[in-house]
C-alpha cells in the first residue's frame, strides 16, 4: 500500500470541466471529492448524513432556509443531516466535499 500527499490546488488545476465530481482521497467509507462549479444548485437535504464543504479556490454561498453562509478559500462548513441547503457559485470556484461513499449530490431532490 502506498501513502501519498494530495495537494488540493494541484488537483484542482487538473480538473478541466465544470460540475464533474472527482474523488481525490478516501477514508474509511468517506470520499473527499473536488468539483469546479459555477451555478446555483438545487435545494436538497441528506436525510442520513452530514455533508462537509471546503472552499479551495474562489468563494461561494450555501443558502439555508433561514440564513446564507459565505465561504472563502480556506473556509469549511458542516451541514447537518436533514438540513435543506442550496450551494450557489456565482463565479467559478473549486469546492471539496467530504461525505460517505455513494452519497447522491442532490440528496432527496
PDB file of N, CA and C in Angstrom:
ATOM      1  N   UNK A   1       0.848  -1.182   0.000  1.00  0.00           N
ATOM      2  CA  UNK A   1       0.000   0.000   0.000  1.00  0.00           C
ATOM      3  C   UNK A   1       0.885   1.234   0.000  1.00  0.00           C
ATOM      4  N   UNK A   2       0.547   2.197  -0.856  1.00  0.00           N
ATOM      5  CA  UNK A   2       1.319   3.436  -0.865  1.00  0.00           C
ATOM      6  C   UNK A   2       0.500   4.540  -0.219  1.00  0.00           C
ATOM      7  N   UNK A   3       1.208   5.437   0.423  1.00  0.00           N
ATOM      8  CA  UNK A   3       0.582   6.587   1.063  1.00  0.00           C
ATOM      9  C   UNK A   3       1.106   7.823   0.341  1.00  0.00           C
ATOM     10  N   UNK A   4       0.194   8.673  -0.141  1.00  0.00           N
ATOM     11  CA  UNK A   4       0.577   9.832  -0.936  1.00  0.00           C
ATOM     12  C   UNK A   4      -0.004  11.113  -0.367  1.00  0.00           C
ATOM     13  N   UNK A   5       0.722  12.188  -0.545  1.00  0.00           N
ATOM     14  CA  UNK A   5       0.237  13.520  -0.197  1.00  0.00           C
ATOM     15  C   UNK A   5      -0.597  14.030  -1.370  1.00  0.00           C
ATOM     16  N   UNK A   6      -1.742  14.627  -1.076  1.00  0.00           N
ATOM     17  CA  UNK A   6      -2.605  15.203  -2.101  1.00  0.00           C
ATOM     18  C   UNK A   6      -2.602  16.717  -1.917  1.00  0.00           C
ATOM     19  N   UNK A   7      -2.204  17.440  -2.954  1.00  0.00           N
ATOM     20  CA  UNK A   7      -2.230  18.898  -2.924  1.00  0.00           C
ATOM     21  C   UNK A   7      -3.515  19.356  -3.602  1.00  0.00           C
ATOM     22  N   UNK A   8      -4.378  20.034  -2.850  1.00  0.00           N
ATOM     23  CA  UNK A   8      -5.700  20.408  -3.370  1.00  0.00           C
ATOM     24  C   UNK A   8      -5.612  21.341  -4.567  1.00  0.00           C
ATOM     25  N   UNK A   9      -4.707  22.306  -4.544  1.00  0.00           N
ATOM     26  CA  UNK A   9      -4.600  23.242  -5.667  1.00  0.00           C
ATOM     27  C   UNK A   9      -4.081  22.548  -6.923  1.00  0.00           C
ATOM     28  N   UNK A  10      -3.139  21.616  -6.760  1.00  0.00           N
ATOM     29  CA  UNK A  10      -2.650  20.863  -7.919  1.00  0.00           C
ATOM     30  C   UNK A  10      -3.766  20.017  -8.514  1.00  0.00           C
ATOM     31  N   UNK A  11      -4.529  19.340  -7.671  1.00  0.00           N
ATOM     32  CA  UNK A  11      -5.641  18.526  -8.162  1.00  0.00           C
ATOM     33  C   UNK A  11      -6.694  19.395  -8.840  1.00  0.00           C
ATOM     34  N   UNK A  12      -6.923  20.573  -8.281  1.00  0.00           N
ATOM     35  CA  UNK A  12      -7.893  21.487  -8.868  1.00  0.00           C
ATOM     36  C   UNK A  12      -7.477  21.901 -10.275  1.00  0.00           C
ATOM     37  N   UNK A  13      -6.211  22.147 -10.479  1.00  0.00           N
ATOM     38  CA  UNK A  13      -5.716  22.547 -11.800  1.00  0.00           C
ATOM     39  C   UNK A  13      -5.919  21.448 -12.848  1.00  0.00           C
ATOM     40  N   UNK A  14      -5.995  20.202 -12.422  1.00  0.00           N
ATOM     41  CA  UNK A  14      -6.197  19.089 -13.346  1.00  0.00           C
ATOM     42  C   UNK A  14      -7.645  18.958 -13.818  1.00  0.00           C
ATOM     43  N   UNK A  15      -8.565  19.566 -13.093  1.00  0.00           N
ATOM     44  CA  UNK A  15      -9.983  19.461 -13.450  1.00  0.00           C
ATOM     45  C   UNK A  15     -10.294  20.491 -14.534  1.00  0.00           C
ATOM     46  N   UNK A  16     -10.709  20.010 -15.684  1.00  0.00           N
ATOM     47  CA  UNK A  16     -10.977  20.878 -16.830  1.00  0.00           C
ATOM     48  C   UNK A  16     -12.462  21.225 -16.985  1.00  0.00           C
ATOM     49  N   UNK A  17     -13.335  20.343 -16.549  1.00  0.00           N
ATOM     50  CA  UNK A  17     -14.758  20.547 -16.788  1.00  0.00           C
ATOM     51  C   UNK A  17     -15.482  20.978 -15.514  1.00  0.00           C
ATOM     52  N   UNK A  18     -16.522  21.756 -15.702  1.00  0.00           N
ATOM     53  CA  UNK A  18     -17.343  22.179 -14.575  1.00  0.00           C
ATOM     54  C   UNK A  18     -18.300  21.060 -14.171  1.00  0.00           C
ATOM     55  N   UNK A  19     -18.606  21.014 -12.892  1.00  0.00           N
ATOM     56  CA  UNK A  19     -19.647  20.156 -12.320  1.00  0.00           C
ATOM     57  C   UNK A  19     -19.366  18.664 -12.459  1.00  0.00           C
ATOM     58  N   UNK A  20     -18.094  18.293 -12.584  1.00  0.00           N
ATOM     59  CA  UNK A  20     -17.696  16.879 -12.629  1.00  0.00           C
ATOM     60  C   UNK A  20     -16.969  16.564 -11.323  1.00  0.00           C
ATOM     61  N   UNK A  21     -17.578  15.786 -10.478  1.00  0.00           N
ATOM     62  CA  UNK A  21     -17.021  15.470  -9.160  1.00  0.00           C
ATOM     63  C   UNK A  21     -15.890  14.466  -9.300  1.00  0.00           C
ATOM     64  N   UNK A  22     -14.738  14.774  -8.726  1.00  0.00           N
ATOM     65  CA  UNK A  22     -13.557  13.927  -8.814  1.00  0.00           C
ATOM     66  C   UNK A  22     -13.128  13.492  -7.420  1.00  0.00           C
ATOM     67  N   UNK A  23     -13.123  12.184  -7.181  1.00  0.00           N
ATOM     68  CA  UNK A  23     -12.662  11.681  -5.887  1.00  0.00           C
ATOM     69  C   UNK A  23     -11.143  11.798  -5.839  1.00  0.00           C
ATOM     70  N   UNK A  24     -10.637  12.455  -4.779  1.00  0.00           N
ATOM     71  CA  UNK A  24      -9.185  12.650  -4.665  1.00  0.00           C
ATOM     72  C   UNK A  24      -8.595  11.853  -3.508  1.00  0.00           C
ATOM     73  N   UNK A  25      -9.442  11.358  -2.614  1.00  0.00           N
ATOM     74  CA  UNK A  25      -8.971  10.562  -1.480  1.00  0.00           C
ATOM     75  C   UNK A  25     -10.171   9.887  -0.832  1.00  0.00           C
ATOM     76  N   UNK A  26      -9.877   8.876  -0.037  1.00  0.00           N
ATOM     77  CA  UNK A  26     -10.908   8.173   0.722  1.00  0.00           C
ATOM     78  C   UNK A  26     -10.399   7.928   2.129  1.00  0.00           C
ATOM     79  N   UNK A  27     -11.327   7.824   3.058  1.00  0.00           N
ATOM     80  CA  UNK A  27     -11.001   7.475   4.440  1.00  0.00           C
ATOM     81  C   UNK A  27     -12.161   6.640   4.959  1.00  0.00           C
ATOM     82  N   UNK A  28     -11.874   5.421   5.346  1.00  0.00           N
ATOM     83  CA  UNK A  28     -12.931   4.502   5.763  1.00  0.00           C
ATOM     84  C   UNK A  28     -13.993   4.483   4.668  1.00  0.00           C
ATOM     85  N   UNK A  29     -15.214   4.828   4.955  1.00  0.00           N
ATOM     86  CA  UNK A  29     -16.268   4.828   3.933  1.00  0.00           C
ATOM     87  C   UNK A  29     -16.603   6.239   3.455  1.00  0.00           C
ATOM     88  N   UNK A  30     -15.662   7.181   3.615  1.00  0.00           N
ATOM     89  CA  UNK A  30     -15.882   8.569   3.202  1.00  0.00           C
ATOM     90  C   UNK A  30     -15.042   8.906   1.988  1.00  0.00           C
ATOM     91  N   UNK A  31     -15.623   9.696   1.091  1.00  0.00           N
ATOM     92  CA  UNK A  31     -14.905  10.213  -0.076  1.00  0.00           C
ATOM     93  C   UNK A  31     -14.621  11.696   0.113  1.00  0.00           C
ATOM     94  N   UNK A  32     -13.449  12.097  -0.355  1.00  0.00           N
ATOM     95  CA  UNK A  32     -13.064  13.501  -0.448  1.00  0.00           C
ATOM     96  C   UNK A  32     -13.116  13.808  -1.941  1.00  0.00           C
ATOM     97  N   UNK A  33     -14.017  14.701  -2.343  1.00  0.00           N
ATOM     98  CA  UNK A  33     -14.207  14.984  -3.763  1.00  0.00           C
ATOM     99  C   UNK A  33     -13.979  16.465  -4.038  1.00  0.00           C
ATOM    100  N   UNK A  34     -13.396  16.737  -5.207  1.00  0.00           N
ATOM    101  CA  UNK A  34     -13.257  18.111  -5.675  1.00  0.00           C
ATOM    102  C   UNK A  34     -14.212  18.312  -6.831  1.00  0.00           C
ATOM    103  N   UNK A  35     -14.754  19.523  -6.910  1.00  0.00           N
ATOM    104  CA  UNK A  35     -15.585  19.895  -8.046  1.00  0.00           C
ATOM    105  C   UNK A  35     -15.350  21.366  -8.345  1.00  0.00           C
ATOM    106  N   UNK A  36     -15.240  21.674  -9.637  1.00  0.00           N
ATOM    107  CA  UNK A  36     -15.247  23.065 -10.077  1.00  0.00           C
ATOM    108  C   UNK A  36     -16.680  23.378 -10.439  1.00  0.00           C
ATOM    109  N   UNK A  37     -17.170  24.485  -9.938  1.00  0.00           N
ATOM    110  CA  UNK A  37     -18.583  24.793 -10.136  1.00  0.00           C
ATOM    111  C   UNK A  37     -18.787  26.265 -10.462  1.00  0.00           C
ATOM    112  N   UNK A  38     -19.843  26.519 -11.199  1.00  0.00           N
ATOM    113  CA  UNK A  38     -20.314  27.880 -11.474  1.00  0.00           C
ATOM    114  C   UNK A  38     -21.795  27.758 -11.810  1.00  0.00           C
ATOM    115  N   UNK A  39     -22.594  27.698 -10.751  1.00  0.00           N
ATOM    116  CA  UNK A  39     -24.037  27.557 -10.923  1.00  0.00           C
ATOM    117  C   UNK A  39     -24.729  27.603  -9.569  1.00  0.00           C
ATOM    118  N   UNK A  40     -26.033  27.720  -9.647  1.00  0.00           N
ATOM    119  CA  UNK A  40     -26.864  27.549  -8.455  1.00  0.00           C
ATOM    120  C   UNK A  40     -27.344  26.105  -8.469  1.00  0.00           C
ATOM    121  N   UNK A  41     -27.091  25.392  -7.385  1.00  0.00           N
ATOM    122  CA  UNK A  41     -27.508  24.005  -7.269  1.00  0.00           C
ATOM    123  C   UNK A  41     -28.969  23.972  -6.840  1.00  0.00           C
ATOM    124  N   UNK A  42     -29.558  22.798  -6.753  1.00  0.00           N
ATOM    125  CA  UNK A  42     -30.953  22.660  -6.339  1.00  0.00           C
ATOM    126  C   UNK A  42     -31.050  22.611  -4.806  1.00  0.00           C
ATOM    127  N   UNK A  43     -32.201  23.022  -4.282  1.00  0.00           N
ATOM    128  CA  UNK A  43     -32.470  22.832  -2.857  1.00  0.00           C
ATOM    129  C   UNK A  43     -32.540  21.336  -2.601  1.00  0.00           C
ATOM    130  N   UNK A  44     -31.861  20.885  -1.572  1.00  0.00           N
ATOM    131  CA  UNK A  44     -31.897  19.466  -1.231  1.00  0.00           C
ATOM    132  C   UNK A  44     -31.447  19.266   0.209  1.00  0.00           C
ATOM    133  N   UNK A  45     -31.616  18.055   0.682  1.00  0.00           N
ATOM    134  CA  UNK A  45     -31.146  17.668   2.021  1.00  0.00           C
ATOM    135  C   UNK A  45     -30.670  16.224   1.945  1.00  0.00           C
ATOM    136  N   UNK A  46     -29.843  15.852   2.899  1.00  0.00           N
ATOM    137  CA  UNK A  46     -29.377  14.473   3.015  1.00  0.00           C
ATOM    138  C   UNK A  46     -29.931  13.938   4.336  1.00  0.00           C
ATOM    139  N   UNK A  47     -30.960  13.095   4.269  1.00  0.00           N
ATOM    140  CA  UNK A  47     -31.628  12.656   5.498  1.00  0.00           C
ATOM    141  C   UNK A  47     -30.777  11.764   6.402  1.00  0.00           C
ATOM    142  N   UNK A  48     -29.720  11.149   5.844  1.00  0.00           N
ATOM    143  CA  UNK A  48     -28.965  10.175   6.628  1.00  0.00           C
ATOM    144  C   UNK A  48     -27.519  10.557   6.911  1.00  0.00           C
ATOM    145  N   UNK A  49     -27.064  11.721   6.441  1.00  0.00           N
ATOM    146  CA  UNK A  49     -25.659  12.064   6.639  1.00  0.00           C
ATOM    147  C   UNK A  49     -25.420  13.567   6.654  1.00  0.00           C
ATOM    148  N   UNK A  50     -24.410  13.961   7.413  1.00  0.00           N
ATOM    149  CA  UNK A  50     -23.909  15.332   7.338  1.00  0.00           C
ATOM    150  C   UNK A  50     -23.106  15.456   6.038  1.00  0.00           C
ATOM    151  N   UNK A  51     -22.832  16.703   5.634  1.00  0.00           N
ATOM    152  CA  UNK A  51     -22.030  16.945   4.430  1.00  0.00           C
ATOM    153  C   UNK A  51     -21.104  18.113   4.722  1.00  0.00           C
ATOM    154  N   UNK A  52     -19.824  17.953   4.385  1.00  0.00           N
ATOM    155  CA  UNK A  52     -18.833  18.998   4.630  1.00  0.00           C
ATOM    156  C   UNK A  52     -18.444  19.641   3.305  1.00  0.00           C
ATOM    157  N   UNK A  53     -18.414  20.973   3.309  1.00  0.00           N
ATOM    158  CA  UNK A  53     -17.966  21.761   2.162  1.00  0.00           C
ATOM    159  C   UNK A  53     -16.723  22.530   2.583  1.00  0.00           C
ATOM    160  N   UNK A  54     -15.688  22.509   1.729  1.00  0.00           N
ATOM    161  CA  UNK A  54     -14.465  23.275   1.960  1.00  0.00           C
ATOM    162  C   UNK A  54     -14.214  24.128   0.724  1.00  0.00           C
ATOM    163  N   UNK A  55     -14.072  25.436   0.911  1.00  0.00           N
ATOM    164  CA  UNK A  55     -13.739  26.328  -0.203  1.00  0.00           C
ATOM    165  C   UNK A  55     -12.236  26.219  -0.464  1.00  0.00           C
ATOM    166  N   UNK A  56     -11.876  25.720  -1.640  1.00  0.00           N
ATOM    167  CA  UNK A  56     -10.474  25.559  -2.008  1.00  0.00           C
ATOM    168  C   UNK A  56     -10.005  26.776  -2.798  1.00  0.00           C
ATOM    169  N   UNK A  57     -10.730  27.131  -3.842  1.00  0.00           N
ATOM    170  CA  UNK A  57     -10.423  28.297  -4.674  1.00  0.00           C
ATOM    171  C   UNK A  57     -11.725  29.016  -4.983  1.00  0.00           C
ATOM    172  N   UNK A  58     -11.717  30.328  -4.903  1.00  0.00           N
ATOM    173  CA  UNK A  58     -12.918  31.100  -5.157  1.00  0.00           C
ATOM    174  C   UNK A  58     -13.851  31.089  -3.953  1.00  0.00           C
ATOM    175  N   UNK A  59     -14.910  31.838  -4.075  1.00  0.00           N
ATOM    176  CA  UNK A  59     -15.891  31.969  -2.993  1.00  0.00           C
ATOM    177  C   UNK A  59     -17.250  31.493  -3.483  1.00  0.00           C
ATOM    178  N   UNK A  60     -18.068  31.035  -2.541  1.00  0.00           N
ATOM    179  CA  UNK A  60     -19.418  30.618  -2.878  1.00  0.00           C
ATOM    180  C   UNK A  60     -20.311  30.762  -1.655  1.00  0.00           C
ATOM    181  N   UNK A  61     -21.597  30.602  -1.883  1.00  0.00           N
ATOM    182  CA  UNK A  61     -22.583  30.695  -0.809  1.00  0.00           C
ATOM    183  C   UNK A  61     -23.297  29.359  -0.654  1.00  0.00           C
ATOM    184  N   UNK A  62     -23.728  29.097   0.556  1.00  0.00           N
ATOM    185  CA  UNK A  62     -24.649  27.989   0.800  1.00  0.00           C
ATOM    186  C   UNK A  62     -25.872  28.611   1.463  1.00  0.00           C
ATOM    187  N   UNK A  63     -26.990  28.536   0.762  1.00  0.00           N
ATOM    188  CA  UNK A  63     -28.235  29.076   1.291  1.00  0.00           C
ATOM    189  C   UNK A  63     -28.908  28.012   2.142  1.00  0.00           C
ATOM    190  N   UNK A  64     -29.298  28.411   3.325  1.00  0.00           N
ATOM    191  CA  UNK A  64     -30.148  27.606   4.188  1.00  0.00           C
ATOM    192  C   UNK A  64     -31.491  28.311   4.206  1.00  0.00           C
ATOM    193  N   UNK A  65     -32.511  27.693   4.707  1.00  0.00           N
ATOM    194  CA  UNK A  65     -33.833  28.327   4.686  1.00  0.00           C
ATOM    195  C   UNK A  65     -33.877  29.602   5.522  1.00  0.00           C
ATOM    196  N   UNK A  66     -32.993  29.723   6.530  1.00  0.00           N
ATOM    197  CA  UNK A  66     -33.052  30.885   7.413  1.00  0.00           C
ATOM    198  C   UNK A  66     -31.773  31.721   7.434  1.00  0.00           C
ATOM    199  N   UNK A  67     -30.789  31.395   6.582  1.00  0.00           N
ATOM    200  CA  UNK A  67     -29.561  32.188   6.536  1.00  0.00           C
ATOM    201  C   UNK A  67     -28.746  31.847   5.303  1.00  0.00           C
ATOM    202  N   UNK A  68     -27.774  32.711   5.005  1.00  0.00           N
ATOM    203  CA  UNK A  68     -26.855  32.487   3.897  1.00  0.00           C
ATOM    204  C   UNK A  68     -25.448  32.408   4.476  1.00  0.00           C
ATOM    205  N   UNK A  69     -24.741  31.316   4.166  1.00  0.00           N
ATOM    206  CA  UNK A  69     -23.366  31.132   4.603  1.00  0.00           C
ATOM    207  C   UNK A  69     -22.446  31.529   3.454  1.00  0.00           C
ATOM    208  N   UNK A  70     -21.452  32.360   3.730  1.00  0.00           N
ATOM    209  CA  UNK A  70     -20.498  32.783   2.705  1.00  0.00           C
ATOM    210  C   UNK A  70     -19.160  32.132   2.999  1.00  0.00           C
ATOM    211  N   UNK A  71     -18.637  31.384   2.028  1.00  0.00           N
ATOM    212  CA  UNK A  71     -17.368  30.688   2.197  1.00  0.00           C
ATOM    213  C   UNK A  71     -16.323  31.261   1.250  1.00  0.00           C
ATOM    214  N   UNK A  72     -15.138  31.517   1.780  1.00  0.00           N
ATOM    215  CA  UNK A  72     -13.977  31.984   1.029  1.00  0.00           C
ATOM    216  C   UNK A  72     -12.898  30.920   1.140  1.00  0.00           C
ATOM    217  N   UNK A  73     -11.850  30.999   0.304  1.00  0.00           N
ATOM    218  CA  UNK A  73     -10.811  29.977   0.355  1.00  0.00           C
ATOM    219  C   UNK A  73     -10.302  29.728   1.780  1.00  0.00           C
ATOM    220  N   UNK A  74     -10.273  28.455   2.138  1.00  0.00           N
ATOM    221  CA  UNK A  74      -9.844  28.058   3.478  1.00  0.00           C
ATOM    222  C   UNK A  74     -10.988  27.857   4.448  1.00  0.00           C
ATOM    223  N   UNK A  75     -12.202  28.264   4.078  1.00  0.00           N
ATOM    224  CA  UNK A  75     -13.360  28.102   4.953  1.00  0.00           C
ATOM    225  C   UNK A  75     -13.973  26.713   4.787  1.00  0.00           C
ATOM    226  N   UNK A  76     -14.555  26.222   5.864  1.00  0.00           N
ATOM    227  CA  UNK A  76     -15.184  24.905   5.903  1.00  0.00           C
ATOM    228  C   UNK A  76     -16.497  25.025   6.649  1.00  0.00           C
ATOM    229  N   UNK A  77     -17.506  24.291   6.199  1.00  0.00           N
ATOM    230  CA  UNK A  77     -18.768  24.226   6.933  1.00  0.00           C
ATOM    231  C   UNK A  77     -19.305  22.802   6.860  1.00  0.00           C
ATOM    232  N   UNK A  78     -19.890  22.354   7.963  1.00  0.00           N
ATOM    233  CA  UNK A  78     -20.542  21.058   8.024  1.00  0.00           C
ATOM    234  C   UNK A  78     -22.047  21.287   8.073  1.00  0.00           C
ATOM    235  N   UNK A  79     -22.747  20.768   7.082  1.00  0.00           N
ATOM    236  CA  UNK A  79     -24.205  20.891   7.035  1.00  0.00           C
ATOM    237  C   UNK A  79     -24.782  19.628   7.681  1.00  0.00           C
ATOM    238  N   UNK A  80     -25.506  19.775   8.782  1.00  0.00           N
ATOM    239  CA  UNK A  80     -26.049  18.597   9.469  1.00  0.00           C
ATOM    240  C   UNK A  80     -27.069  17.838   8.614  1.00  0.00           C
ATOM    241  N   UNK A  81     -27.158  16.552   8.851  1.00  0.00           N
ATOM    242  CA  UNK A  81     -28.128  15.743   8.109  1.00  0.00           C
ATOM    243  C   UNK A  81     -29.524  16.308   8.309  1.00  0.00           C
ATOM    244  N   UNK A  82     -30.292  16.264   7.237  1.00  0.00           N
ATOM    245  CA  UNK A  82     -31.668  16.738   7.286  1.00  0.00           C
ATOM    246  C   UNK A  82     -31.847  18.229   7.066  1.00  0.00           C
ATOM    247  N   UNK A  83     -30.761  19.001   7.018  1.00  0.00           N
ATOM    248  CA  UNK A  83     -30.871  20.457   6.828  1.00  0.00           C
ATOM    249  C   UNK A  83     -30.897  20.759   5.333  1.00  0.00           C
ATOM    250  N   UNK A  84     -31.969  21.418   4.888  1.00  0.00           N
ATOM    251  CA  UNK A  84     -32.108  21.780   3.487  1.00  0.00           C
ATOM    252  C   UNK A  84     -31.105  22.878   3.151  1.00  0.00           C
ATOM    253  N   UNK A  85     -30.415  22.723   2.009  1.00  0.00           N
ATOM    254  CA  UNK A  85     -29.395  23.689   1.607  1.00  0.00           C
ATOM    255  C   UNK A  85     -29.304  23.779   0.088  1.00  0.00           C
ATOM    256  N   UNK A  86     -28.718  24.900  -0.352  1.00  0.00           N
ATOM    257  CA  UNK A  86     -28.580  25.160  -1.789  1.00  0.00           C
ATOM    258  C   UNK A  86     -27.272  25.896  -2.020  1.00  0.00           C
ATOM    259  N   UNK A  87     -26.214  25.193  -2.494  1.00  0.00           N
ATOM    260  CA  UNK A  87     -24.958  25.867  -2.825  1.00  0.00           C
ATOM    261  C   UNK A  87     -25.131  26.743  -4.070  1.00  0.00           C
ATOM    262  N   UNK A  88     -24.517  27.923  -4.038  1.00  0.00           N
ATOM    263  CA  UNK A  88     -24.556  28.840  -5.184  1.00  0.00           C
ATOM    264  C   UNK A  88     -23.153  29.366  -5.435  1.00  0.00           C
ATOM    265  N   UNK A  89     -22.653  29.107  -6.643  1.00  0.00           N
ATOM    266  CA  UNK A  89     -21.344  29.606  -7.077  1.00  0.00           C
ATOM    267  C   UNK A  89     -21.587  30.625  -8.180  1.00  0.00           C
ATOM    268  N   UNK A  90     -21.526  31.898  -7.841  1.00  0.00           N
ATOM    269  CA  UNK A  90     -21.772  32.955  -8.832  1.00  0.00           C
ATOM    270  C   UNK A  90     -20.614  33.078  -9.807  1.00  0.00           C
ATOM    271  N   UNK A  91     -19.414  32.749  -9.343  1.00  0.00           N
ATOM    272  CA  UNK A  91     -18.230  32.709 -10.191  1.00  0.00           C
ATOM    273  C   UNK A  91     -17.602  31.330 -10.033  1.00  0.00           C
ATOM    274  N   UNK A  92     -16.736  30.951 -10.973  1.00  0.00           N
ATOM    275  CA  UNK A  92     -16.118  29.626 -10.894  1.00  0.00           C
ATOM    276  C   UNK A  92     -15.337  29.474  -9.594  1.00  0.00           C
ATOM    277  N   UNK A  93     -15.540  28.364  -8.934  1.00  0.00           N
ATOM    278  CA  UNK A  93     -14.824  28.073  -7.697  1.00  0.00           C
ATOM    279  C   UNK A  93     -14.552  26.576  -7.615  1.00  0.00           C
ATOM    280  N   UNK A  94     -13.631  26.209  -6.743  1.00  0.00           N
ATOM    281  CA  UNK A  94     -13.338  24.803  -6.506  1.00  0.00           C
ATOM    282  C   UNK A  94     -13.732  24.479  -5.075  1.00  0.00           C
ATOM    283  N   UNK A  95     -14.521  23.432  -4.929  1.00  0.00           N
ATOM    284  CA  UNK A  95     -15.052  23.025  -3.634  1.00  0.00           C
ATOM    285  C   UNK A  95     -14.624  21.585  -3.361  1.00  0.00           C
ATOM    286  N   UNK A  96     -14.242  21.322  -2.115  1.00  0.00           N
ATOM    287  CA  UNK A  96     -14.035  19.943  -1.687  1.00  0.00           C
ATOM    288  C   UNK A  96     -15.241  19.534  -0.852  1.00  0.00           C
ATOM    289  N   UNK A  97     -15.798  18.373  -1.174  1.00  0.00           N
ATOM    290  CA  UNK A  97     -16.894  17.807  -0.398  1.00  0.00           C
ATOM    291  C   UNK A  97     -16.379  16.564   0.309  1.00  0.00           C
ATOM    292  N   UNK A  98     -16.802  16.392   1.541  1.00  0.00           N
ATOM    293  CA  UNK A  98     -16.464  15.200   2.310  1.00  0.00           C
ATOM    294  C   UNK A  98     -17.780  14.577   2.733  1.00  0.00           C
ATOM    295  N   UNK A  99     -18.017  13.354   2.252  1.00  0.00           N
ATOM    296  CA  UNK A  99     -19.295  12.704   2.504  1.00  0.00           C
ATOM    297  C   UNK A  99     -19.143  11.200   2.350  1.00  0.00           C
ATOM    298  N   UNK A 100     -20.073  10.439   2.921  1.00  0.00           N
ATOM    299  CA  UNK A 100     -19.988   8.985   2.794  1.00  0.00           C
ATOM    300  C   UNK A 100     -20.010   8.547   1.329  1.00  0.00           C
ATOM    301  N   UNK A 101     -19.233   7.528   1.017  1.00  0.00           N
ATOM    302  CA  UNK A 101     -19.190   6.980  -0.341  1.00  0.00           C
ATOM    303  C   UNK A 101     -20.604   6.640  -0.785  1.00  0.00           C
ATOM    304  N   UNK A 102     -20.935   7.015  -2.009  1.00  0.00           N
ATOM    305  CA  UNK A 102     -22.242   6.705  -2.570  1.00  0.00           C
ATOM    306  C   UNK A 102     -23.300   7.761  -2.309  1.00  0.00           C
ATOM    307  N   UNK A 103     -22.948   8.844  -1.593  1.00  0.00           N
ATOM    308  CA  UNK A 103     -23.922   9.893  -1.337  1.00  0.00           C
ATOM    309  C   UNK A 103     -24.323  10.558  -2.640  1.00  0.00           C
ATOM    310  N   UNK A 104     -25.609  10.690  -2.888  1.00  0.00           N
ATOM    311  CA  UNK A 104     -26.123  11.343  -4.084  1.00  0.00           C
ATOM    312  C   UNK A 104     -26.059  12.844  -3.850  1.00  0.00           C
ATOM    313  N   UNK A 105     -25.430  13.572  -4.785  1.00  0.00           N
ATOM    314  CA  UNK A 105     -25.219  15.008  -4.603  1.00  0.00           C
ATOM    315  C   UNK A 105     -26.518  15.794  -4.446  1.00  0.00           C
ATOM    316  N   UNK A 106     -27.584  15.331  -5.061  1.00  0.00           N
ATOM    317  CA  UNK A 106     -28.850  16.048  -4.960  1.00  0.00           C
ATOM    318  C   UNK A 106     -29.696  15.588  -3.790  1.00  0.00           C
ATOM    319  N   UNK A 107     -29.153  14.723  -2.955  1.00  0.00           N
ATOM    320  CA  UNK A 107     -29.874  14.288  -1.761  1.00  0.00           C
ATOM    321  C   UNK A 107     -31.237  13.764  -2.089  1.00  0.00           C
ATOM    322  N   UNK A 108     -32.260  14.370  -1.506  1.00  0.00           N
ATOM    323  CA  UNK A 108     -33.642  13.907  -1.706  1.00  0.00           C
ATOM    324  C   UNK A 108     -34.365  14.649  -2.812  1.00  0.00           C
ATOM    325  N   UNK A 109     -33.667  15.541  -3.547  1.00  0.00           N
ATOM    326  CA  UNK A 109     -34.328  16.329  -4.597  1.00  0.00           C
ATOM    327  C   UNK A 109     -34.539  15.497  -5.848  1.00  0.00           C
TER     328      UNK A 109
END
